[in-house]
Every structure is written in C-alpha cells, then in structure tokens.
XYZ file of C-alpha atoms in Angstrom:
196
model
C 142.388 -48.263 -52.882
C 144.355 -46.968 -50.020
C 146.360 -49.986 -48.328
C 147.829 -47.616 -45.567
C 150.693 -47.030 -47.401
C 152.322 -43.547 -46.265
C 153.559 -42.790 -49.689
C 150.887 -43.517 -50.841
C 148.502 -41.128 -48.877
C 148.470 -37.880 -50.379
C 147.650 -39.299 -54.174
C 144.782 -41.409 -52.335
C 143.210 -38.227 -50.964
C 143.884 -35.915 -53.316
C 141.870 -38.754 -56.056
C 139.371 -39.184 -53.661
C 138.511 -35.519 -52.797
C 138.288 -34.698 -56.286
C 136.426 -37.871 -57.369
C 133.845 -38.666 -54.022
C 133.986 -35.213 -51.930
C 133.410 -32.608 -54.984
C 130.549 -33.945 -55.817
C 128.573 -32.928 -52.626
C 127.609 -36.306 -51.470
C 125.834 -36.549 -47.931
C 129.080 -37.229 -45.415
C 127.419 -40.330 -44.819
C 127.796 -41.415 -48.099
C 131.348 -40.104 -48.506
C 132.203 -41.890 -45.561
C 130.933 -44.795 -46.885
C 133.141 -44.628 -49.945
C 136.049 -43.843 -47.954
C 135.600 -46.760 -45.840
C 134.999 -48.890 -49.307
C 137.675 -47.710 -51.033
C 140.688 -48.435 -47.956
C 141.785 -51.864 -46.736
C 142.813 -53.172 -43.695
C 143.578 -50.758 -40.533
C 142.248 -47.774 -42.608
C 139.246 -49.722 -43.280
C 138.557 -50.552 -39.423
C 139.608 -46.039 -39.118
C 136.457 -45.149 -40.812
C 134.267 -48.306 -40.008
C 135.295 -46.660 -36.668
C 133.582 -43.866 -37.166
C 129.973 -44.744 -38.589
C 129.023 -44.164 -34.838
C 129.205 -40.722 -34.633
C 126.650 -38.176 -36.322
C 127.249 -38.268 -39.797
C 128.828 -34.955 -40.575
C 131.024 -35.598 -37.550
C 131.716 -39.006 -38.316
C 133.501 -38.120 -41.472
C 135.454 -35.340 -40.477
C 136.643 -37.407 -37.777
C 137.469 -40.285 -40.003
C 139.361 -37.769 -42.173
C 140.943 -36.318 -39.152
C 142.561 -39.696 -37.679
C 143.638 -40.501 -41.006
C 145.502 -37.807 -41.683
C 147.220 -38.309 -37.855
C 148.406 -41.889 -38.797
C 148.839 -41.840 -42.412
C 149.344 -37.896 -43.560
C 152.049 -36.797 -40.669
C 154.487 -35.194 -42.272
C 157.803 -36.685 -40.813
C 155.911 -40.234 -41.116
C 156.294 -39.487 -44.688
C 159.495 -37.874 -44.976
C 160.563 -40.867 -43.352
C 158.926 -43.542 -45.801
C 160.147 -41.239 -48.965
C 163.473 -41.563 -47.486
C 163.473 -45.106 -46.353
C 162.409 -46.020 -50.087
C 164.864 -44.085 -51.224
C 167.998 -45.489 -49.079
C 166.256 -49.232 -50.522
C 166.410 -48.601 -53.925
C 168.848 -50.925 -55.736
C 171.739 -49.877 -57.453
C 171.226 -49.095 -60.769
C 173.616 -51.888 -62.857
C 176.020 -51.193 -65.809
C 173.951 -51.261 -69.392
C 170.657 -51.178 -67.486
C 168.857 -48.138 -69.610
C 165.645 -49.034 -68.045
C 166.898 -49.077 -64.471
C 168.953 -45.636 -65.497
C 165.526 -44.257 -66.537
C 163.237 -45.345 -63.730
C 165.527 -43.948 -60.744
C 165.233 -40.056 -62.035
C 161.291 -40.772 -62.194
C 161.202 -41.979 -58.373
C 163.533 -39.611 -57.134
C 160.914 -37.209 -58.631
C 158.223 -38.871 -56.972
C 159.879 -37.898 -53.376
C 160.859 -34.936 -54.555
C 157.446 -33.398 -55.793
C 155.512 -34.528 -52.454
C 157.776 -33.451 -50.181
C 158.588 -29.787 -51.805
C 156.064 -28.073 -49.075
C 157.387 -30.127 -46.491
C 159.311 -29.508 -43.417
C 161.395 -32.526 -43.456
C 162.979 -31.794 -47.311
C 165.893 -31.969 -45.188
C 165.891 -35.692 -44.954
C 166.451 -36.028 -48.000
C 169.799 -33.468 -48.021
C 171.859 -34.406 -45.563
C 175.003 -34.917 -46.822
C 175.468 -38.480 -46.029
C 171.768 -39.497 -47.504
C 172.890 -37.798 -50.773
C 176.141 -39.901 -51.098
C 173.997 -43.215 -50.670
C 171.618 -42.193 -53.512
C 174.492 -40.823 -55.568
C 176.026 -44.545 -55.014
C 173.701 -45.976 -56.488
C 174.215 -44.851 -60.258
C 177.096 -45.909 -62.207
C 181.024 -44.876 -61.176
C 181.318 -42.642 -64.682
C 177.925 -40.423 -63.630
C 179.408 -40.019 -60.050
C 182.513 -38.327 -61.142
C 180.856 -36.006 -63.050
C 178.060 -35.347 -59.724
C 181.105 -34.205 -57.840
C 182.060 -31.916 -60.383
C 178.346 -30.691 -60.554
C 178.263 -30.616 -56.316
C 181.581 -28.898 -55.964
C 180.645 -26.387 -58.874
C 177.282 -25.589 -56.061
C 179.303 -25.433 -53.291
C 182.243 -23.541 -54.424
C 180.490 -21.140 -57.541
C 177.137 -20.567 -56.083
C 178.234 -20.880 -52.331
C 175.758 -23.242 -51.070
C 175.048 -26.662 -50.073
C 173.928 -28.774 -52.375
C 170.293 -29.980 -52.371
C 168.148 -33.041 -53.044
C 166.585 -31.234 -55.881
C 170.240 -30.683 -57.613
C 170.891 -34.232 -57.246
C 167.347 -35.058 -59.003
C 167.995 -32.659 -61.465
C 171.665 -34.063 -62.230
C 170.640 -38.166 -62.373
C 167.420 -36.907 -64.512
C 169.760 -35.294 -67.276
C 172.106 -38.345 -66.814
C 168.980 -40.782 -67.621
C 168.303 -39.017 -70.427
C 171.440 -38.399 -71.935
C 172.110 -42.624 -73.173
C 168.304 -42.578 -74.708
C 169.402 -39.839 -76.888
C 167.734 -40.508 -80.242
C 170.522 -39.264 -82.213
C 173.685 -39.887 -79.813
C 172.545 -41.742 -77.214
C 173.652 -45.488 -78.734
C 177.473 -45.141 -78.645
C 178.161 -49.012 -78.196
C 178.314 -49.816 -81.731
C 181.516 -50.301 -83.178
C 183.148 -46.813 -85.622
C 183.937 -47.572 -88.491
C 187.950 -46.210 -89.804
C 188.668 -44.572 -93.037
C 189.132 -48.498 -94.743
C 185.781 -49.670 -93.368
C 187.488 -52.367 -90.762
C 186.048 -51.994 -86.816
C 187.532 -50.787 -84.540
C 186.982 -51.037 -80.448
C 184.058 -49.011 -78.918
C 184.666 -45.497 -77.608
C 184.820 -45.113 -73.601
C-alpha cells in the first residue's frame, strides 16, 4: 500500500510494476489495482483518472504520480529530512548502533542516480549525522575524513560516511571480539577493571 509517503515511492512502484503491470493486464484493470492498492490523496490521483479512456487514464494516473510523489528533490529532501531526525544513537545501544548503518543505506541506495546526492554531502549535513554516533567512533571519522581529504584529495562523501558507521556497527557484534565488556582475568585469576 502506498500512503503517499515520498520515501516510500520508488519501492511502491517498482513492487507494483513487477507484480500488476508485467503481467499485461488491460490498463483498466491496472489502474484499478493502482487505485486499490494507494490510500488517501493517491487514492483520489487515480480515482481521478477513471474518466479518461482507459489506456490514457493510466498513463496519466502514473504520470501525476510520479509529479507529486517521484520528483526527485521532493525525495532528496524527505531522505534528508529523515536523516537530520534520526535520534542519536545512545552509549551500549548495539541495536541502535546496527540499525543507523542500515538506514543510512536506505538513502544512500535510492538516491545514487540522483541529482540531489548532494544533499546529503554538504559538509554541515555530514557533521549532524556523524553527531549522532558515539564520541569514540567520531574521533576515529575525522581521522577517516581527513585521511580523504588530505591522501586522496577530495571531499568527503555521503557514501564514505555510510561506509565508515557501517564498519563501526559491525565491529562491537564481532562474534569473536566484539564483547569486550567482560571483566580480564590477571595471571592469579582475580578481575580486574574493563578495558577502554
């Protein structure tokens, strides 16, 4: 079901081509399913539409749905927006740690062909997602972003920044070393504190 939901677009039509419009319906039927399977204003978009000839009226329905939903900076923009929301990932939080690489993924995958990437790499957009993980994994991102800037004389991208938090996720759920919390043991069995 497609709720209007910008981010949302692209996976809605991309399912619905493959699953209603491959199979060579009549466009009266496929706009029929593509009015049953939206809600609210995209409903009344293609109810909009049962007016015209049939092969027209889909197209058309198609057409104005890609204009308010698909636009390209509309979507940039609602990637980004999500982004700049997403709460800040909280000290001992492994599943919060592992779902921010996933959603940065999310924006990054969609908008890879887009013209509006750039969004997403302006410097000060980049900060605000890199403040978001924990202080330890930002020290080491400006290490990583000054190593791109100064060795490989370039700005850094959104895509290193994904790349960087995704390895940092994974690095604590290491099934071997990832648990370093519990206490080492000395040479005469007593504990001693935690590494840091």
């Amino acid at each position: 079901m497609f709720d209007g939901n910008t981010v949302e677009y692209r996976s809605f039509t991309q399912a619905f081509v493959n699953l209603i419009e491959s199979l060579r319906q009549s466009s009266t039927k496929r706009l029929y399913y593509l009015e049953q399977y939206t809600r609210e204003d995209v409903k009344d978009v293609a109810r909009s539409c049962h007016h015209l000839q049939p092969e027209e009226g889909y197209v058309e329905a198609r057409r104005l749905l890609l204009r308010k939903f698909g636009d390209q900076y509309r979507s940039a923009f609602a990637y980004e927006s999500k982004a700049l929301a997403w709460p800040q990932v909280e000290p001992e939080d492994g599943s919060a740690l592992g779902k921010f690489p996933i959603f940065l993924v999310s924006c990054k995958n969609p908008l890879g062909s887009s013209l509006y990437t750039s969004k997403f790499e302006q410097p000060g957009n980049l900060q605000k997602l890199v403040f978001k993980v924990l202080f330890s994994m930002r020290e080491r991102w400006w290490c990583s972003a000054n190593d791109i800037m100064e060795l490989q004389s370039r700005p850094v991208k959104f895509e290193d920044l994904v790349a960087f938090i995704d390895r940092e996720a994974r690095i604590p759920t290491n099934p071997v070393f990832g648990n370093i919390s519990s206490f080492v043991q000395s040479g005469s069995g007593s504990a001693r504190r935690p590494l840091q």
